[in-house]
Short mmCIF file of C-alpha atoms in Angstrom, two decimals:
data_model
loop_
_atom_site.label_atom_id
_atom_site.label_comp_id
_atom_site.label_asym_id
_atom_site.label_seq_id
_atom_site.Cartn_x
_atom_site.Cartn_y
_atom_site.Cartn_z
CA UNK A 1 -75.54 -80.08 -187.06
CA UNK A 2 -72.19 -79.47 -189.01
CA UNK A 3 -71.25 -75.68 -188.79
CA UNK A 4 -71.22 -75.17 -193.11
CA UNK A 5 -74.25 -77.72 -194.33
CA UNK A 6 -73.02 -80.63 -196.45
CA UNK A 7 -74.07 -81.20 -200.16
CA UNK A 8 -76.86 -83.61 -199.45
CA UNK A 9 -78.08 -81.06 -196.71
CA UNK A 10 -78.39 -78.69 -198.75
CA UNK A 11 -80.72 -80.59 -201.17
CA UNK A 12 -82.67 -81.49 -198.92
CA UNK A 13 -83.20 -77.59 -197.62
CA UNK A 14 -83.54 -76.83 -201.01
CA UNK A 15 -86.52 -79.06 -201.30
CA UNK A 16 -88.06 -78.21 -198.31
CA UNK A 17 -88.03 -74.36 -199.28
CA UNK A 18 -89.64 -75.36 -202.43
CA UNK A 19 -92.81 -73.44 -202.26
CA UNK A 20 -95.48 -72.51 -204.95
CA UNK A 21 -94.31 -69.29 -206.55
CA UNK A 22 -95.36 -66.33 -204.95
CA UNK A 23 -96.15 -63.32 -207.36
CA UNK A 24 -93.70 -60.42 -207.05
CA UNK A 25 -94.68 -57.62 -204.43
CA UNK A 26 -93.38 -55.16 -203.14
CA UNK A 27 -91.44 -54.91 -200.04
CA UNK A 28 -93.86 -53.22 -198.03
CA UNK A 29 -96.88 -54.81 -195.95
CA UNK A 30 -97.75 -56.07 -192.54
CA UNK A 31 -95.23 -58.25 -190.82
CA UNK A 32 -95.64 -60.41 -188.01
CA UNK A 33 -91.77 -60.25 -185.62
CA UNK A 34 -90.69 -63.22 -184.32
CA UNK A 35 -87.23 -64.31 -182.67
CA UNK A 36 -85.25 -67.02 -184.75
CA UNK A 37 -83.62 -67.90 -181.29
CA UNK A 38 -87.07 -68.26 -179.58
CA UNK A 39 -88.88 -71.51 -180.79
CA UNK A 40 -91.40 -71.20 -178.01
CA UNK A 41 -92.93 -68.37 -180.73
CA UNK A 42 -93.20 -70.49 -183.49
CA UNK A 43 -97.12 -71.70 -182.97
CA UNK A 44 -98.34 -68.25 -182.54
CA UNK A 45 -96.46 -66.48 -185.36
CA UNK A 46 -98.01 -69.51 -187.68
CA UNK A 47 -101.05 -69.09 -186.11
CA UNK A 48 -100.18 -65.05 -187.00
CA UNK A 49 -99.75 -65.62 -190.63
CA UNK A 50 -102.53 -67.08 -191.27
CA UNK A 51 -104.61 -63.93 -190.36
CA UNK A 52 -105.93 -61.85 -193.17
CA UNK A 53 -103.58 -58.77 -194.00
CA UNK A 54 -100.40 -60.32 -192.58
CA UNK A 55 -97.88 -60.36 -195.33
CA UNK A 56 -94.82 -62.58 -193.86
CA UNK A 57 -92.59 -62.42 -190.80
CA UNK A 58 -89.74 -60.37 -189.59
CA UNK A 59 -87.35 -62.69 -188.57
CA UNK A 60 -84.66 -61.45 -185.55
CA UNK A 61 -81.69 -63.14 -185.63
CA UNK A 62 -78.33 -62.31 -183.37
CA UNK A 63 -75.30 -62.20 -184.55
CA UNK A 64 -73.60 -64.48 -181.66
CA UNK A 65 -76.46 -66.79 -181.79
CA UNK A 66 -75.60 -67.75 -185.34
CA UNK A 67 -72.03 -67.49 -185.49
CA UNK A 68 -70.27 -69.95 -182.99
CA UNK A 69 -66.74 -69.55 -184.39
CA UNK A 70 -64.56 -66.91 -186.49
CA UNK A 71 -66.34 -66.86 -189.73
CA UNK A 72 -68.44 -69.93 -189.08
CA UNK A 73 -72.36 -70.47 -189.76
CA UNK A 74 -75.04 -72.46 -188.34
CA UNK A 75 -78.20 -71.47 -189.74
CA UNK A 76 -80.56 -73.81 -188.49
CA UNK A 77 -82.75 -71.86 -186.80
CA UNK A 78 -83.01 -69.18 -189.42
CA UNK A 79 -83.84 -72.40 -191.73
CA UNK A 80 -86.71 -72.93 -189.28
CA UNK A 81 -88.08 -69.75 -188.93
CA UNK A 82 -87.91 -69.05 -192.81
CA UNK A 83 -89.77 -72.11 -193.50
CA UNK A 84 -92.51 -71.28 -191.02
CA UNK A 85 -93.26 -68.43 -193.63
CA UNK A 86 -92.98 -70.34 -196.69
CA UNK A 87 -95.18 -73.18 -195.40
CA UNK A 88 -97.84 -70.17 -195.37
CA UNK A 89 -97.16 -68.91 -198.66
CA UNK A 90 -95.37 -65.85 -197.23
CA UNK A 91 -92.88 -63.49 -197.27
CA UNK A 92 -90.28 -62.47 -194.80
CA UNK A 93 -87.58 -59.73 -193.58
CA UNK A 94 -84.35 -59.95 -191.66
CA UNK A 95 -82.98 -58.05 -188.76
CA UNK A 96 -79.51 -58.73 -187.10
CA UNK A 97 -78.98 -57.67 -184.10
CA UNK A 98 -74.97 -56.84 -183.96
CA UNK A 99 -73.76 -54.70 -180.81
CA UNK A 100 -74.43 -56.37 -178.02
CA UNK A 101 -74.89 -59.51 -179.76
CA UNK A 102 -71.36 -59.66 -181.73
CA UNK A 103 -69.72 -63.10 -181.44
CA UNK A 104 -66.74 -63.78 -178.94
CA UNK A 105 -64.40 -64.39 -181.17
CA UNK A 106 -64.47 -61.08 -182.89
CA UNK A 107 -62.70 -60.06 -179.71
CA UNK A 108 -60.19 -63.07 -179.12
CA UNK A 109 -56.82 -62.66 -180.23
CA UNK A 110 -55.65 -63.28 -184.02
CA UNK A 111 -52.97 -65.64 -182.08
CA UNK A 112 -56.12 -67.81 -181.23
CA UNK A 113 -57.96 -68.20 -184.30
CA UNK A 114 -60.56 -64.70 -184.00
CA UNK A 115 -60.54 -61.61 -185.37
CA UNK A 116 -58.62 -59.47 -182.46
CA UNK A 117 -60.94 -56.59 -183.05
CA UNK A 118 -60.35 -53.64 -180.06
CA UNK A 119 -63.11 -53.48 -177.88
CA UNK A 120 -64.84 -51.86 -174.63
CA UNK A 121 -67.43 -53.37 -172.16
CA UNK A 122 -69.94 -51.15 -172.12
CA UNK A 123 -73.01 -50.76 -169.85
CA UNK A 124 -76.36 -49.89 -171.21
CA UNK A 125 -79.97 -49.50 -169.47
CA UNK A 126 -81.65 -51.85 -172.18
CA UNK A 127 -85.30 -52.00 -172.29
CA UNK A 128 -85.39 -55.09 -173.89
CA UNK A 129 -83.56 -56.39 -170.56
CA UNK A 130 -85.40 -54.61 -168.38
CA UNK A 131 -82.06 -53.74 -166.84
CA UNK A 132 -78.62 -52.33 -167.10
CA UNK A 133 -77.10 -54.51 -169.33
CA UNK A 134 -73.55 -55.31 -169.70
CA UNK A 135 -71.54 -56.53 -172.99
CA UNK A 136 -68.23 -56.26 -174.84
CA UNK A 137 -68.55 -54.00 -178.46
CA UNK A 138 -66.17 -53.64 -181.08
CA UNK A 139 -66.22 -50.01 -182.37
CA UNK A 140 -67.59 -50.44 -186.07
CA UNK A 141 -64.96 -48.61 -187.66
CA UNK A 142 -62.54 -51.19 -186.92
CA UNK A 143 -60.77 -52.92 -190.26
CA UNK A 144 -61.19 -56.52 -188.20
CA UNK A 145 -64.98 -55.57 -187.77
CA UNK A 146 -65.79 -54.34 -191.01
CA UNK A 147 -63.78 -57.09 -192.46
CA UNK A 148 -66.13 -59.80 -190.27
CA UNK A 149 -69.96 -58.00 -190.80
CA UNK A 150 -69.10 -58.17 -194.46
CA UNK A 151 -68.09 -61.88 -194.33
CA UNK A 152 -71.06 -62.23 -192.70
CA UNK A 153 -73.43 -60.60 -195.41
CA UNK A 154 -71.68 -62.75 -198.11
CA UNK A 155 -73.03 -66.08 -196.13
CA UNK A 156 -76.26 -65.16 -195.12
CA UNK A 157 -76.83 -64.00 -198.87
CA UNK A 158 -74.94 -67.06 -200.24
CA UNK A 159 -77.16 -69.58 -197.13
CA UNK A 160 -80.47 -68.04 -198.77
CA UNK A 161 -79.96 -68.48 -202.28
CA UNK A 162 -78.44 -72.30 -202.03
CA UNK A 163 -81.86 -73.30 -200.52
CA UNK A 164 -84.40 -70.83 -202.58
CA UNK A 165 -85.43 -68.73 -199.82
CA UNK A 166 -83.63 -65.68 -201.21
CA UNK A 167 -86.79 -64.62 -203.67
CA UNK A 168 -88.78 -64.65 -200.64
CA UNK A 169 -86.86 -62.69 -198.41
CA UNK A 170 -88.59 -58.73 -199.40
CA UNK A 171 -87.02 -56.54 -197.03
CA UNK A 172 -83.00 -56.43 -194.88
CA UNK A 173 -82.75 -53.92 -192.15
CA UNK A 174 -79.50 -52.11 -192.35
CA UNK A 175 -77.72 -53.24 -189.01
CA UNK A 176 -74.00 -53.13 -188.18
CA UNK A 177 -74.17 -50.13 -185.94
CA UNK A 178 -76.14 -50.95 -183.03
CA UNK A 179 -76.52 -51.64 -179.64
CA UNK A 180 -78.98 -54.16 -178.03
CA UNK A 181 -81.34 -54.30 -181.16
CA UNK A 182 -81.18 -54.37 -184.76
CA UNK A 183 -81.98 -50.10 -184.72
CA UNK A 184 -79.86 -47.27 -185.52
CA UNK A 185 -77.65 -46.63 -182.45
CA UNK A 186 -74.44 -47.02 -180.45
CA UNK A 187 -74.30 -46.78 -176.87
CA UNK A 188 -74.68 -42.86 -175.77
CA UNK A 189 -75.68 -42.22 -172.73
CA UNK A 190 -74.66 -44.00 -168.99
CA UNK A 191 -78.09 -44.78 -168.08
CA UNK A 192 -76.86 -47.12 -164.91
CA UNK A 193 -74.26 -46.16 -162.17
CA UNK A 194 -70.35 -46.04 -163.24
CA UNK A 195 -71.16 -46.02 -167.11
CA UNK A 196 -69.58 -43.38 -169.02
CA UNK A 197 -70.12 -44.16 -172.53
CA UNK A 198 -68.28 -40.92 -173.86
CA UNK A 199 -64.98 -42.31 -172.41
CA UNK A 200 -65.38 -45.13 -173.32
CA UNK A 201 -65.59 -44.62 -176.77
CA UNK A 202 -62.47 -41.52 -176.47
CA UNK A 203 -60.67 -44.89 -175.88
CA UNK A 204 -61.62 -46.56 -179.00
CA UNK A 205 -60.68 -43.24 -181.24
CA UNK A 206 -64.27 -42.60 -182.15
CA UNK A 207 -65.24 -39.46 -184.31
CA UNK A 208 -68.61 -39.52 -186.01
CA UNK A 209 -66.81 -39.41 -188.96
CA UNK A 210 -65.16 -42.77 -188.81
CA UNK A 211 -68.45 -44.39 -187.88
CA UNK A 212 -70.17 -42.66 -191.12
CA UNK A 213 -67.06 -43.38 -192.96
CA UNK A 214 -67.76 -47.64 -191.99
CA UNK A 215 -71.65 -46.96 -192.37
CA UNK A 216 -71.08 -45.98 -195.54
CA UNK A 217 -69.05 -49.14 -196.88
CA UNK A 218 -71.84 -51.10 -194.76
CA UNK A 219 -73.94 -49.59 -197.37
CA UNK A 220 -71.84 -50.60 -200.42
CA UNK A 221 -71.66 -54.00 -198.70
CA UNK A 222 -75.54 -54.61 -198.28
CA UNK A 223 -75.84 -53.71 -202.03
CA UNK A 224 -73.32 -56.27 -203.11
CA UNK A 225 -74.53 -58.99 -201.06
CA UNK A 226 -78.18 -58.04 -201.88
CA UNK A 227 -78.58 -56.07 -205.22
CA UNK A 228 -82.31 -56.51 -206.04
CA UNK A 229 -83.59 -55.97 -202.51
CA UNK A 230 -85.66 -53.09 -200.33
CA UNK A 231 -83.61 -52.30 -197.17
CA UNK A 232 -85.17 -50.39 -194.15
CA UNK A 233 -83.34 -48.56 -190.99
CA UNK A 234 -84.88 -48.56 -187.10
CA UNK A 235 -85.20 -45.11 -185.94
CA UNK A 236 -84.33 -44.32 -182.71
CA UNK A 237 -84.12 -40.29 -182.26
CA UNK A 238 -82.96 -39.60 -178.75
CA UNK A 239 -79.66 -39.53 -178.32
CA UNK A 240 -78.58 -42.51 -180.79
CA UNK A 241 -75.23 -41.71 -180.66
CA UNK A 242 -72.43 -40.76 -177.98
CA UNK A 243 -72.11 -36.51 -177.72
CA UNK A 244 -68.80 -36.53 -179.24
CA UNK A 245 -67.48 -33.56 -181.88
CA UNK A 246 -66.11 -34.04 -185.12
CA UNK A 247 -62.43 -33.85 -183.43
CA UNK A 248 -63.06 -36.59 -180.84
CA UNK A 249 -63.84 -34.13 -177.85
CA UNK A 250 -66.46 -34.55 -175.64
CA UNK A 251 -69.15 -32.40 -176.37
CA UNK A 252 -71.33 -30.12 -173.39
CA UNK A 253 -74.20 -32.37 -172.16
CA UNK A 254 -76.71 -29.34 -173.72
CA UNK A 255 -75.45 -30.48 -177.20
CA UNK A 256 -75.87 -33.97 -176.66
CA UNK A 257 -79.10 -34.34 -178.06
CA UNK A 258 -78.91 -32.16 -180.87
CA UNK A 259 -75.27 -33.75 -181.96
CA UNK A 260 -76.78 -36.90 -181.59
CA UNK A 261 -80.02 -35.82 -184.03
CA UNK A 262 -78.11 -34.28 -186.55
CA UNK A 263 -75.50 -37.17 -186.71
CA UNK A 264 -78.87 -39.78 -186.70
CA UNK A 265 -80.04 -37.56 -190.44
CA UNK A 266 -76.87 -37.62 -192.07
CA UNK A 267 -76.46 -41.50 -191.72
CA UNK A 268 -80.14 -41.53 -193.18
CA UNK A 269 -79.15 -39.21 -195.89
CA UNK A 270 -76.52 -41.21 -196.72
CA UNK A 271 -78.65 -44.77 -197.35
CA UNK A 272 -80.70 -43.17 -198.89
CA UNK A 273 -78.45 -41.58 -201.95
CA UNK A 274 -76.94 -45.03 -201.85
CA UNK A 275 -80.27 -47.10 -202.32
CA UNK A 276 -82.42 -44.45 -204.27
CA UNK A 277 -86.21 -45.86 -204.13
CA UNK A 278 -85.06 -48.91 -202.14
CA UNK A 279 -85.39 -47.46 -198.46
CA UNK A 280 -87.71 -46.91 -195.93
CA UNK A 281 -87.27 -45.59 -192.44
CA UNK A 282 -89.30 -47.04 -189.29
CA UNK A 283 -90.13 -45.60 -186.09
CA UNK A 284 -89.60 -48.86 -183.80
CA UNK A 285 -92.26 -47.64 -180.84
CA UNK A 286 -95.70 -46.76 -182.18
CA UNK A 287 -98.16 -45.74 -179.41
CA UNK A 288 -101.66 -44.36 -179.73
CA UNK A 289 -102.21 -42.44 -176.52
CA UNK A 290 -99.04 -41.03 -175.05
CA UNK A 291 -99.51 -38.10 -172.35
CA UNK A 292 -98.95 -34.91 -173.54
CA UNK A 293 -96.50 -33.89 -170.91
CA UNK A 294 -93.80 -36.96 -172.33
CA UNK A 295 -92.13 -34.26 -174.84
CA UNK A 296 -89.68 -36.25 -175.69
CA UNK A 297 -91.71 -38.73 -177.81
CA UNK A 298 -93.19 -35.93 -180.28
CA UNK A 299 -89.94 -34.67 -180.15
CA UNK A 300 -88.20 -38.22 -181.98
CA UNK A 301 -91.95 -38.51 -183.73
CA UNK A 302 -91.51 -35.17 -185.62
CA UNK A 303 -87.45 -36.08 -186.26
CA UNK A 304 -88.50 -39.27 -187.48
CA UNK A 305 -91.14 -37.75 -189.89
CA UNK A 306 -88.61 -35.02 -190.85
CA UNK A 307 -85.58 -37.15 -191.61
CA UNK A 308 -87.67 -39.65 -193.87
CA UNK A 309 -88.85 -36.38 -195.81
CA UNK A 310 -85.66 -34.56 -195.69
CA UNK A 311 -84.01 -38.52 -197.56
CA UNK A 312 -86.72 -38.68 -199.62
CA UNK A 313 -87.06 -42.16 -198.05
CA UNK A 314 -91.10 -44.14 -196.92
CA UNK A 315 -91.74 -44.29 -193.56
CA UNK A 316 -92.46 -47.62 -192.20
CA UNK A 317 -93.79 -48.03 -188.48
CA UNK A 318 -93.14 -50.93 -185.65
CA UNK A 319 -95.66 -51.17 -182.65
CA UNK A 320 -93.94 -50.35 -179.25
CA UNK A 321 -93.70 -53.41 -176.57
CA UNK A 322 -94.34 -51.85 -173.77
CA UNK A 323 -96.34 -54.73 -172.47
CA UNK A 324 -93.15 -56.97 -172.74
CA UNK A 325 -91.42 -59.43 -174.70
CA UNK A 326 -93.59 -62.90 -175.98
CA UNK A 327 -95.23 -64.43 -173.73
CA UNK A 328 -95.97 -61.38 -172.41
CA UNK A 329 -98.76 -59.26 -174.17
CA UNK A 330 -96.49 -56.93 -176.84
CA UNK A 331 -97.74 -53.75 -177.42
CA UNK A 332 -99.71 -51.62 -175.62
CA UNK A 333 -102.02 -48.45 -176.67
CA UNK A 334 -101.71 -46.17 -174.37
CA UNK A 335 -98.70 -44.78 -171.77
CA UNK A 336 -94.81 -44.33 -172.98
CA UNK A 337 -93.34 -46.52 -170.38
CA UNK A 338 -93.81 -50.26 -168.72
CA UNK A 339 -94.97 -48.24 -165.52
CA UNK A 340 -97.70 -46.63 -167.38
CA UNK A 341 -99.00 -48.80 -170.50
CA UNK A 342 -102.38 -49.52 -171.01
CA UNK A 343 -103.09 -52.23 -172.75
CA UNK A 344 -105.26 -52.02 -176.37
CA UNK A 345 -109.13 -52.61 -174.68
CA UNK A 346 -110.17 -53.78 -177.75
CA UNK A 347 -109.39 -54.98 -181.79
CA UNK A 348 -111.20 -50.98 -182.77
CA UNK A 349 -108.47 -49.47 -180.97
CA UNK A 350 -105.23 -51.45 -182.54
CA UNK A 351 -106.75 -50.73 -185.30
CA UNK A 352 -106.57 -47.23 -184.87
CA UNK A 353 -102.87 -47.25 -183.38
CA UNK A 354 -102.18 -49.12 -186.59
CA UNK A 355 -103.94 -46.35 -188.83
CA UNK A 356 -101.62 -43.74 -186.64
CA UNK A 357 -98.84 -45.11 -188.76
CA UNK A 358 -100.00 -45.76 -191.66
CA UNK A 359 -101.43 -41.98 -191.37
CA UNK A 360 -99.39 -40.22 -189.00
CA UNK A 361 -101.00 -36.67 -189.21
CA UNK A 362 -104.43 -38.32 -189.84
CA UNK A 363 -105.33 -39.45 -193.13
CA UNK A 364 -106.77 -36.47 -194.23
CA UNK A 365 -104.02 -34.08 -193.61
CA UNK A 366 -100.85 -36.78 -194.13
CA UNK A 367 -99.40 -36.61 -197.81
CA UNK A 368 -99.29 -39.61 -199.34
CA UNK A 369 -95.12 -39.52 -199.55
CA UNK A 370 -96.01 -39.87 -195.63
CA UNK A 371 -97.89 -42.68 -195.78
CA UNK A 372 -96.53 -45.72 -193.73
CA UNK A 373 -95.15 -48.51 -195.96
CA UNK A 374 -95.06 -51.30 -193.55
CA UNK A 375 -96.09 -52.13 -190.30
CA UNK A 376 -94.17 -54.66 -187.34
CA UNK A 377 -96.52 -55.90 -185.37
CA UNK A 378 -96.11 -58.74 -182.58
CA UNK A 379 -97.61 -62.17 -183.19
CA UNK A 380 -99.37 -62.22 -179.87
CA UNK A 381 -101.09 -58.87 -180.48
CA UNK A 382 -102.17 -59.53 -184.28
CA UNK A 383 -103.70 -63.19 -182.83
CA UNK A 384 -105.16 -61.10 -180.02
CA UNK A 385 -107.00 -58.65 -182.40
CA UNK A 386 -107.32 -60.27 -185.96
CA UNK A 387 -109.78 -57.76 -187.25
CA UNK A 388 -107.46 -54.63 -186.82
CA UNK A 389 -105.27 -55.69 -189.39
CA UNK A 390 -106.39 -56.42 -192.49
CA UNK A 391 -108.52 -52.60 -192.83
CA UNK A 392 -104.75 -51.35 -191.73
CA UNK A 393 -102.68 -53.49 -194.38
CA UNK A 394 -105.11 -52.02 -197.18
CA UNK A 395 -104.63 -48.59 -196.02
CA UNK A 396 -100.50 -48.58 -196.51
CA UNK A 397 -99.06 -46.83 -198.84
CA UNK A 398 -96.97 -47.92 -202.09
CA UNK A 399 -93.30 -48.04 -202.11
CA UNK A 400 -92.88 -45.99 -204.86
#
């Protein structure tokens, strides 16, 4: 398929987008995540959305994946995966996973047709590799970056409304700065042997304030590109960011974690002055039954919780996948770790890992600004245990 669709192409997306109207809702809801790049998914996210209580699909899409050359788009397989949720009536969000997943060219030379963006390889113990992981990064502060992930808004925006999807599409999760997902984050810590992700970045001239400085005219950018939509963040609230002062020193390893935290609120604070009412926040590993002695998971649970309040943002809630990617079984309800997951015994107990969102200090005792907006929830786990979801879905909370 041609890189930028041709006219008649175009028509004939058009038409096959053409869905009855769905009424206007908001944002919020239960949405079944599925990989644009993974067609092996398809058959059980239909069969997902066709469960009672599942609103639409979060769609994953990387950056690399869709962008073979310097400014170029194929969108196929966001075509495909967007029409898997029209065909059922439904709704859908996007993630775009950036980091890790930044396209080649961004890096090659201006001499040879990219972007010449400066760069680092940095190496990252990814859970969604179930390894240390190894990839090149521009730092997202750079002119040739920022200059690129806007580009990039402007055509997914622009790909959308040519073929009628865009009315559909409820929610866009504020990426740009991340590292091996579509959350919150730049590589911060070594995690495998030889990385040092402080000096690393030194080299690249980072200061938190340059990376707020580009976060903030991400922001501007995602409100151009998408003016009437709901955006959302993933939370991740152990050290999301490298320990590095305001002056570019390295910082003591003791402060890591608290320079890290602080750093993680003010970017929140931030989105959310610039998209009053239009943001939610989402913890991106709910778990039922995590041993008390793992601190550090009540630790990010009550920063999460705090942060949201603190923006005056909704909290929305993703189920952890501890169990492993599709095929494998998703999310698990008990443990904090692959080594100790249990899986959910039953559809009463998803239910009530679901309800932990929605109601995160119980229902009785959880204000209802604290109510969960949304829950992500794996295809394979909703088909597993249908009846959980629909008694969650009606338990969420409004957006406003």
């Amino acid at each position: 398929m041609a890189l930028r669709s041709a006219a008649g192409c175009l028509v004939g997306l058009a038409l096959a987008f053409a869905q009855p109207a769905v009424a206007a809702t908001p944002p919020g809801g239960v949405y079944a995540i599925i990989a644009a790049n993974t067609p092996a998914q398809d058959p059980v996210a239909t069969q997902a959305l066709q469960v009672p209580g599942v609103d639409g699909l979060l769609i994953h899409l990387r950056w690399a994946d869709i962008s073979p050359a310097t400014k170029q788009y194929n969108w196929t397989t966001l075509d495909r995966v967007v029409q898997i949720a029209l065909a059922a009536n439904k709704r859908f969000e996007i993630g775009i996973e950036t980091g890790s997943q930044t396209p080649a060219w961004m890096f090659t030379p201006k001499s040879a047709g990219g972007m010449g963006a400066p760069h680092a390889t940095f190496t990252v113990d990814a859970f969604s590799a179930e390894q240390c992981y190894t990839f090149d990064m521009a730092p997202p502060y750079s002119a040739a970056y920022l200059s690129a992930f806007n580009d990039m808004l402007a055509q997914l925006a622009k790909h959308l409304r040519r073929t009628g999807a865009y009315k559909h599409l409820s929610m866009i999760k504020l990426s740009g700065i991340t590292t091996t997902t579509d959350e919150l984050r730049l590589p911060a810590v070594g995690g495998c042997e030889g990385a040092n992700s402080v000096q690393l970045w030194q080299s690249l001239g980072y200061t938190p304030g340059k990376v707020q400085a580009a976060w903030r005219q991400m922001l501007q950018m995602y409100l151009k590109h998408f003016p009437e939509k709901a955006f959302n963040i993933g939370f991740i609230g152990v050290n999301a960011f490298p320990a590095i002062n305001a002056d570019g020193g390295a910082a003591p390893a003791d402060k890591a974690k608290h320079l890290s935290a602080k750093f993680v609120a003010a970017l929140i604070a931030d989105a959310s002055t610039t998209m009053p009412g239009k943001l939610a926040v989402g913890f991106d590993s709910l778990t039922f039954n995590v041993p008390s002695t793992v601190v550090s998971y009540r630790q990010s649970r009550k920063q999460f919780l705090d942060d949201v309040a603190a923006a005056n943002a909704r909290p929305g809630w993703q189920t952890n996948e501890l169990l492993g990617s599709y095929p494998k079984d998703g999310a698990a309800c008990g443990g904090n770790t692959q080594q100790n997951a249990v899986a959910c015994a039953n559809a009463a107990e998803f239910r009530k890992m679901l309800l932990r969102g929605v109601f995160p200090h119980g229902q009785a005792d959880t204000p209802p600004s604290q109510w969960g907006v949304y829950l992500e929830v794996f295809p394979q786990n909703v088909v597993a245990f249908p009846a959980a979801i629909a008694p969650a879905h009606d338990k969420l909370g409004g957006w406003n």
